[in-house]
Amino acid sequence: MDQPHFARLADSMAEFIESRTGLEVGPIVRPPLLSRNQIILLGILFLISIPFMIKRIMEGETLLHDRRVWMAGALFVYFFSVSGGMYGIIRHTPMFLTDRSDPNKLVFFYQGSGMQLGAEGFAVGFLYTLVGLMIAVVTHLVVKVESLQTQRFAMLVVITIGWWAVSKVIHLDNWKTGYSIHTFWPSSWR
């Protein structure tokens, strides 16, 4: 029996015993997930809760009506998309590797364009999400501040954080691929 096939499930244990001893294992009885009384109790509780659910829906007090839930969901989808989360799921990329020279160390960033680790994607996704949040702060919060000096200071902080985050992404890309990003000047400007 292969090691991955051997599990702690009853079928695997019975197969293991049969293969080692040659004894016949009887039928394995599996009770249902919920008993008859539990299903009846859950049905009664559901019927009792229907009027309360209808009242909350009519008053707009559900999680679907809470803007913070939608904002958190949007941030999660944005982070998941810019970090390459779906790429990691499809390609089964590891989050990190062990260092070849020292097995006690972990490698979170792999130099070379042939492979990407999950930690790399999450680091870049965090930086992109940070820039997106800074833009949201500028467009939704800073414009409501009455003090012009406070607005200018907040804009300076946002620009500094944005420049830092984008420069880290560019530096990581340059380190990983070996290609440097440079500015493009039109020929008429020279």
Tab-separated table of N, CA and C in Angstrom, residues 1-121:
chain	number	residue	atom	x	y	z
A	1	MET	N	0.854	-1.178	0.000
A	1	MET	CA	0.000	0.000	0.000
A	1	MET	C	0.898	1.238	0.000
A	2	ASP	N	0.616	2.198	-0.863
A	2	ASP	CA	1.398	3.417	-0.945
A	2	ASP	C	1.146	4.280	0.280
A	3	GLN	N	2.170	5.042	0.666
A	3	GLN	CA	2.045	5.904	1.837
A	3	GLN	C	0.985	6.988	1.647
A	4	PRO	N	0.885	7.666	0.476
A	4	PRO	CA	-0.160	8.675	0.334
A	4	PRO	C	-1.563	8.072	0.392
A	5	HIS	N	-1.687	6.804	-0.045
A	5	HIS	CA	-3.005	6.183	-0.040
A	5	HIS	C	-3.442	5.827	1.376
A	6	PHE	N	-2.460	5.545	2.241
A	6	PHE	CA	-2.796	5.156	3.602
A	6	PHE	C	-3.237	6.386	4.384
A	7	ALA	N	-4.447	6.364	4.863
A	7	ALA	CA	-4.974	7.462	5.657
A	7	ALA	C	-5.630	6.876	6.893
A	8	ARG	N	-6.199	7.714	7.701
A	8	ARG	CA	-6.847	7.243	8.919
A	8	ARG	C	-8.333	6.996	8.706
A	9	LEU	N	-8.776	6.908	7.485
A	9	LEU	CA	-10.167	6.591	7.215
A	9	LEU	C	-10.415	5.111	7.469
A	10	ALA	N	-11.649	4.781	7.748
A	10	ALA	CA	-11.998	3.396	8.076
A	10	ALA	C	-11.718	2.465	6.902
A	11	ASP	N	-12.000	2.906	5.675
A	11	ASP	CA	-11.747	2.057	4.508
A	11	ASP	C	-10.263	1.744	4.359
A	12	SER	N	-9.422	2.758	4.535
A	12	SER	CA	-7.985	2.547	4.405
A	12	SER	C	-7.473	1.626	5.502
A	13	MET	N	-7.996	1.802	6.715
A	13	MET	CA	-7.560	0.932	7.814
A	13	MET	C	-8.000	-0.514	7.575
A	14	ALA	N	-9.224	-0.681	7.079
A	14	ALA	CA	-9.705	-2.036	6.795
A	14	ALA	C	-8.875	-2.678	5.685
A	15	GLU	N	-8.561	-1.904	4.651
A	15	GLU	CA	-7.738	-2.426	3.557
A	15	GLU	C	-6.338	-2.794	4.052
A	16	PHE	N	-5.797	-1.964	4.943
A	16	PHE	CA	-4.476	-2.238	5.503
A	16	PHE	C	-4.485	-3.542	6.312
A	17	ILE	N	-5.518	-3.706	7.143
A	17	ILE	CA	-5.624	-4.922	7.965
A	17	ILE	C	-5.791	-6.149	7.078
A	18	GLU	N	-6.642	-6.036	6.044
A	18	GLU	CA	-6.846	-7.168	5.139
A	18	GLU	C	-5.565	-7.523	4.389
A	19	SER	N	-4.802	-6.506	3.981
A	19	SER	CA	-3.579	-6.790	3.224
A	19	SER	C	-2.483	-7.379	4.107
A	20	ARG	N	-2.430	-7.005	5.378
A	20	ARG	CA	-1.370	-7.486	6.271
A	20	ARG	C	-1.690	-8.839	6.912
A	21	THR	N	-2.958	-9.008	7.307
A	21	THR	CA	-3.301	-10.220	8.063
A	21	THR	C	-4.064	-11.244	7.251
A	22	GLY	N	-4.710	-10.809	6.180
A	22	GLY	CA	-5.526	-11.725	5.392
A	22	GLY	C	-6.896	-11.963	5.999
A	23	LEU	N	-7.210	-11.296	7.108
A	23	LEU	CA	-8.524	-11.437	7.743
A	23	LEU	C	-9.546	-10.564	7.034
A	24	GLU	N	-10.786	-11.015	7.015
A	24	GLU	CA	-11.886	-10.278	6.394
A	24	GLU	C	-12.440	-9.280	7.414
A	25	VAL	N	-12.525	-8.039	7.015
A	25	VAL	CA	-13.109	-7.005	7.874
A	25	VAL	C	-14.566	-6.855	7.477
A	26	GLY	N	-15.438	-6.785	8.470
A	26	GLY	CA	-16.871	-6.678	8.211
A	26	GLY	C	-17.250	-5.344	7.600
A	27	PRO	N	-18.537	-5.175	7.338
A	27	PRO	CA	-18.990	-3.917	6.732
A	27	PRO	C	-18.772	-2.740	7.687
A	28	ILE	N	-18.444	-1.617	7.105
A	28	ILE	CA	-18.219	-0.400	7.883
A	28	ILE	C	-19.523	0.383	7.906
A	29	VAL	N	-20.057	0.580	9.096
A	29	VAL	CA	-21.331	1.280	9.267
A	29	VAL	C	-21.029	2.756	9.499
A	30	ARG	N	-21.636	3.589	8.657
A	30	ARG	CA	-21.454	5.035	8.792
A	30	ARG	C	-22.806	5.663	9.105
A	31	PRO	N	-22.940	6.242	10.289
A	31	PRO	CA	-24.209	6.896	10.602
A	31	PRO	C	-24.353	8.174	9.776
A	32	PRO	N	-25.581	8.626	9.554
A	32	PRO	CA	-25.760	9.871	8.792
A	32	PRO	C	-25.181	11.061	9.558
A	33	LEU	N	-24.905	12.120	8.821
A	33	LEU	CA	-24.326	13.313	9.427
A	33	LEU	C	-25.258	13.895	10.484
A	34	LEU	N	-26.534	13.963	10.171
A	34	LEU	CA	-27.536	14.463	11.116
A	34	LEU	C	-28.581	13.381	11.348
A	35	SER	N	-28.973	13.226	12.601
A	35	SER	CA	-30.014	12.241	12.904
A	35	SER	C	-31.383	12.815	12.550
A	36	ARG	N	-32.397	11.974	12.609
A	36	ARG	CA	-33.764	12.396	12.280
A	36	ARG	C	-34.220	13.502	13.224
A	37	ASN	N	-33.958	13.364	14.522
A	37	ASN	CA	-34.373	14.379	15.497
A	37	ASN	C	-33.634	15.701	15.283
A	38	GLN	N	-32.365	15.642	14.904
A	38	GLN	CA	-31.618	16.867	14.644
A	38	GLN	C	-32.155	17.592	13.414
A	39	ILE	N	-32.536	16.851	12.393
A	39	ILE	CA	-33.111	17.468	11.192
A	39	ILE	C	-34.440	18.128	11.525
A	40	ILE	N	-35.272	17.473	12.324
A	40	ILE	CA	-36.562	18.057	12.726
A	40	ILE	C	-36.326	19.323	13.536
A	41	LEU	N	-35.379	19.296	14.485
A	41	LEU	CA	-35.082	20.477	15.301
A	41	LEU	C	-34.575	21.627	14.437
A	42	LEU	N	-33.687	21.347	13.492
A	42	LEU	CA	-33.194	22.398	12.596
A	42	LEU	C	-34.313	22.972	11.728
A	43	GLY	N	-35.226	22.120	11.267
A	43	GLY	CA	-36.365	22.600	10.486
A	43	GLY	C	-37.262	23.519	11.296
A	44	ILE	N	-37.546	23.145	12.544
A	44	ILE	CA	-38.385	23.986	13.415
A	44	ILE	C	-37.692	25.318	13.689
A	45	LEU	N	-36.392	25.287	13.982
A	45	LEU	CA	-35.657	26.536	14.220
A	45	LEU	C	-35.642	27.423	12.976
A	46	PHE	N	-35.520	26.826	11.807
A	46	PHE	CA	-35.549	27.609	10.571
A	46	PHE	C	-36.912	28.261	10.374
A	47	LEU	N	-37.996	27.497	10.611
A	47	LEU	CA	-39.341	28.060	10.460
A	47	LEU	C	-39.592	29.185	11.458
A	48	ILE	N	-39.086	29.046	12.678
A	48	ILE	CA	-39.255	30.104	13.681
A	48	ILE	C	-38.470	31.353	13.284
A	49	SER	N	-37.303	31.176	12.663
A	49	SER	CA	-36.458	32.327	12.341
A	49	SER	C	-36.885	33.076	11.081
A	50	ILE	N	-37.778	32.518	10.288
A	50	ILE	CA	-38.191	33.173	9.036
A	50	ILE	C	-38.771	34.565	9.272
A	51	PRO	N	-39.713	34.763	10.215
A	51	PRO	CA	-40.229	36.129	10.411
A	51	PRO	C	-39.144	37.125	10.831
A	52	PHE	N	-38.198	36.689	11.652
A	52	PHE	CA	-37.124	37.585	12.083
A	52	PHE	C	-36.206	37.946	10.914
A	53	MET	N	-35.944	36.980	10.037
A	53	MET	CA	-35.114	37.265	8.862
A	53	MET	C	-35.825	38.239	7.925
A	54	ILE	N	-37.126	38.053	7.737
A	54	ILE	CA	-37.888	38.956	6.865
A	54	ILE	C	-37.860	40.369	7.425
A	55	LYS	N	-38.010	40.503	8.748
A	55	LYS	CA	-37.981	41.825	9.386
A	55	LYS	C	-36.629	42.506	9.164
A	56	ARG	N	-35.548	41.762	9.342
A	56	ARG	CA	-34.211	42.349	9.158
A	56	ARG	C	-33.975	42.744	7.697
A	57	ILE	N	-34.459	41.937	6.773
A	57	ILE	CA	-34.292	42.263	5.352
A	57	ILE	C	-35.062	43.522	5.006
A	58	MET	N	-36.290	43.641	5.523
A	58	MET	CA	-37.107	44.829	5.236
A	58	MET	C	-36.496	46.096	5.837
A	59	GLU	N	-35.853	45.967	6.991
A	59	GLU	CA	-35.243	47.131	7.634
A	59	GLU	C	-33.842	47.423	7.097
A	60	GLY	N	-33.299	46.530	6.291
A	60	GLY	CA	-31.970	46.745	5.722
A	60	GLY	C	-30.855	46.531	6.722
A	61	GLU	N	-31.009	45.577	7.611
A	61	GLU	CA	-30.004	45.320	8.643
A	61	GLU	C	-29.322	43.961	8.456
A	62	THR	N	-29.000	43.600	7.240
A	62	THR	CA	-28.303	42.337	7.002
A	62	THR	C	-26.855	42.628	6.625
A	63	LEU	N	-26.058	41.588	6.542
A	63	LEU	CA	-24.670	41.765	6.120
A	63	LEU	C	-24.578	42.265	4.682
A	64	LEU	N	-25.573	41.934	3.870
A	64	LEU	CA	-25.566	42.406	2.484
A	64	LEU	C	-25.825	43.905	2.381
A	65	HIS	N	-26.366	44.505	3.440
A	65	HIS	CA	-26.625	45.938	3.445
A	65	HIS	C	-25.491	46.731	4.098
A	66	ASP	N	-24.505	46.055	4.650
A	66	ASP	CA	-23.414	46.726	5.350
A	66	ASP	C	-22.309	47.071	4.358
A	67	ARG	N	-22.008	48.353	4.225
A	67	ARG	CA	-21.010	48.782	3.243
A	67	ARG	C	-19.600	48.348	3.624
A	68	ARG	N	-19.346	48.142	4.923
A	68	ARG	CA	-18.013	47.689	5.337
A	68	ARG	C	-17.729	46.273	4.845
A	69	VAL	N	-18.764	45.432	4.806
A	69	VAL	CA	-18.587	44.072	4.291
A	69	VAL	C	-18.242	44.121	2.806
A	70	TRP	N	-18.938	44.967	2.058
A	70	TRP	CA	-18.666	45.094	0.627
A	70	TRP	C	-17.276	45.685	0.385
A	71	MET	N	-16.875	46.645	1.230
A	71	MET	CA	-15.548	47.233	1.084
A	71	MET	C	-14.459	46.190	1.361
A	72	ALA	N	-14.634	45.399	2.412
A	72	ALA	CA	-13.661	44.351	2.721
A	72	ALA	C	-13.619	43.312	1.602
A	73	GLY	N	-14.770	42.975	1.054
A	73	GLY	CA	-14.807	42.028	-0.063
A	73	GLY	C	-14.103	42.574	-1.293
A	74	ALA	N	-14.317	43.863	-1.579
A	74	ALA	CA	-13.652	44.476	-2.731
A	74	ALA	C	-12.138	44.512	-2.533
A	75	LEU	N	-11.698	44.832	-1.315
A	75	LEU	CA	-10.262	44.829	-1.041
A	75	LEU	C	-9.668	43.429	-1.185
A	76	PHE	N	-10.405	42.424	-0.725
A	76	PHE	CA	-9.917	41.051	-0.851
A	76	PHE	C	-9.806	40.646	-2.315
A	77	VAL	N	-10.824	40.962	-3.114
A	77	VAL	CA	-10.787	40.608	-4.538
A	77	VAL	C	-9.643	41.339	-5.234
A	78	TYR	N	-9.460	42.625	-4.905
A	78	TYR	CA	-8.367	43.392	-5.510
A	78	TYR	C	-7.015	42.793	-5.128
A	79	PHE	N	-6.816	42.522	-3.835
A	79	PHE	CA	-5.552	41.941	-3.381
A	79	PHE	C	-5.320	40.574	-4.011
A	80	PHE	N	-6.365	39.770	-4.070
A	80	PHE	CA	-6.245	38.424	-4.632
A	80	PHE	C	-5.874	38.485	-6.108
A	81	SER	N	-6.415	39.484	-6.818
A	81	SER	CA	-6.129	39.565	-8.251
A	81	SER	C	-4.735	40.116	-8.519
A	82	VAL	N	-4.309	41.158	-7.794
A	82	VAL	CA	-2.990	41.734	-8.084
A	82	VAL	C	-1.852	40.916	-7.486
A	83	SER	N	-2.137	40.053	-6.521
A	83	SER	CA	-1.073	39.239	-5.929
A	83	SER	C	-0.842	37.940	-6.691
A	84	GLY	N	-1.667	37.658	-7.668
A	84	GLY	CA	-1.507	36.422	-8.420
A	84	GLY	C	-2.017	35.215	-7.662
A	85	GLY	N	-3.020	35.411	-6.846
A	85	GLY	CA	-3.567	34.315	-6.056
A	85	GLY	C	-4.128	33.198	-6.914
A	86	MET	N	-4.838	33.548	-7.989
A	86	MET	CA	-5.398	32.527	-8.866
A	86	MET	C	-4.287	31.786	-9.612
A	87	TYR	N	-3.238	32.505	-9.989
A	87	TYR	CA	-2.076	31.868	-10.616
A	87	TYR	C	-1.478	30.833	-9.666
A	88	GLY	N	-1.373	31.199	-8.399
A	88	GLY	CA	-0.829	30.275	-7.412
A	88	GLY	C	-1.690	29.046	-7.218
A	89	ILE	N	-3.002	29.222	-7.278
A	89	ILE	CA	-3.907	28.084	-7.117
A	89	ILE	C	-3.833	27.167	-8.337
A	90	ILE	N	-3.856	27.763	-9.531
A	90	ILE	CA	-3.853	26.957	-10.755
A	90	ILE	C	-2.523	26.235	-10.934
A	91	ARG	N	-1.428	26.933	-10.723
A	91	ARG	CA	-0.101	26.360	-10.971
A	91	ARG	C	0.473	25.615	-9.763
A	92	HIS	N	-0.223	25.627	-8.649
A	92	HIS	CA	0.239	24.971	-7.416
A	92	HIS	C	1.626	25.470	-7.011
A	93	THR	N	1.801	26.790	-7.026
A	93	THR	CA	3.099	27.343	-6.653
A	93	THR	C	3.271	27.268	-5.142
A	94	PRO	N	4.456	26.921	-4.693
A	94	PRO	CA	4.691	26.884	-3.244
A	94	PRO	C	4.819	28.297	-2.688
A	95	MET	N	4.522	28.452	-1.414
A	95	MET	CA	4.656	29.757	-0.781
A	95	MET	C	6.138	30.108	-0.601
A	96	PHE	N	6.951	29.107	-0.325
A	96	PHE	CA	8.382	29.314	-0.135
A	96	PHE	C	9.110	28.004	-0.442
A	97	LEU	N	10.424	28.091	-0.556
A	97	LEU	CA	11.272	26.918	-0.774
A	97	LEU	C	12.321	26.859	0.329
A	98	THR	N	12.898	25.689	0.525
A	98	THR	CA	14.033	25.600	1.441
A	98	THR	C	15.306	25.921	0.672
A	99	ASP	N	16.213	26.575	1.352
A	99	ASP	CA	17.477	26.970	0.742
A	99	ASP	C	18.326	25.729	0.479
A	100	ARG	N	18.919	25.652	-0.708
A	100	ARG	CA	19.728	24.473	-1.058
A	100	ARG	C	21.013	24.407	-0.244
A	101	SER	N	21.598	25.553	0.030
A	101	SER	CA	22.857	25.551	0.773
A	101	SER	C	22.647	25.331	2.271
A	102	ASP	N	21.507	25.797	2.803
A	102	ASP	CA	21.209	25.620	4.229
A	102	ASP	C	19.748	25.209	4.368
A	103	PRO	N	19.468	23.936	4.625
A	103	PRO	CA	18.072	23.477	4.700
A	103	PRO	C	17.262	24.095	5.840
A	104	ASN	N	17.925	24.765	6.775
A	104	ASN	CA	17.199	25.404	7.875
A	104	ASN	C	16.647	26.768	7.484
A	105	LYS	N	17.065	27.302	6.352
A	105	LYS	CA	16.597	28.613	5.899
A	105	LYS	C	15.520	28.447	4.835
A	106	LEU	N	14.619	29.412	4.790
A	106	LEU	CA	13.558	29.420	3.788
A	106	LEU	C	13.824	30.518	2.771
A	107	VAL	N	13.461	30.269	1.526
A	107	VAL	CA	13.602	31.247	0.448
A	107	VAL	C	12.203	31.709	0.065
A	108	PHE	N	11.935	33.001	0.238
A	108	PHE	CA	10.628	33.553	-0.090
A	108	PHE	C	10.614	34.231	-1.454
A	109	PHE	N	11.789	34.656	-1.940
A	109	PHE	CA	11.904	35.301	-3.237
A	109	PHE	C	12.914	34.518	-4.066
A	110	TYR	N	12.480	34.067	-5.236
A	110	TYR	CA	13.317	33.258	-6.119
A	110	TYR	C	13.808	34.134	-7.249
A	111	GLN	N	15.135	34.252	-7.384
A	111	GLN	CA	15.681	35.090	-8.446
A	111	GLN	C	15.678	34.323	-9.754
A	112	GLY	N	15.082	34.909	-10.755
A	112	GLY	CA	14.966	34.282	-12.065
A	112	GLY	C	13.520	34.329	-12.514
A	113	SER	N	13.333	34.464	-13.811
A	113	SER	CA	11.976	34.641	-14.327
A	113	SER	C	11.266	33.326	-14.592
A	114	GLY	N	11.911	32.198	-14.334
A	114	GLY	CA	11.296	30.912	-14.633
A	114	GLY	C	10.295	30.443	-13.602
A	115	MET	N	10.294	31.037	-12.423
A	115	MET	CA	9.435	30.547	-11.350
A	115	MET	C	9.055	31.696	-10.433
A	116	GLN	N	7.845	31.616	-9.902
A	116	GLN	CA	7.386	32.626	-8.956
A	116	GLN	C	6.846	31.917	-7.725
A	117	LEU	N	7.232	32.388	-6.562
A	117	LEU	CA	6.742	31.826	-5.311
A	117	LEU	C	5.529	32.615	-4.831
A	118	GLY	N	4.736	32.000	-3.986
A	118	GLY	CA	3.539	32.658	-3.478
A	118	GLY	C	3.848	33.888	-2.650
A	119	ALA	N	4.935	33.845	-1.887
A	119	ALA	CA	5.293	34.993	-1.051
A	119	ALA	C	5.629	36.212	-1.902
A	120	GLU	N	6.239	35.996	-3.065
A	120	GLU	CA	6.534	37.115	-3.967
A	120	GLU	C	5.249	37.798	-4.411
A	121	GLY	N	4.301	36.988	-4.829
A	121	GLY	CA	3.032	37.550	-5.285
A	121	GLY	C	2.311	38.293	-4.184
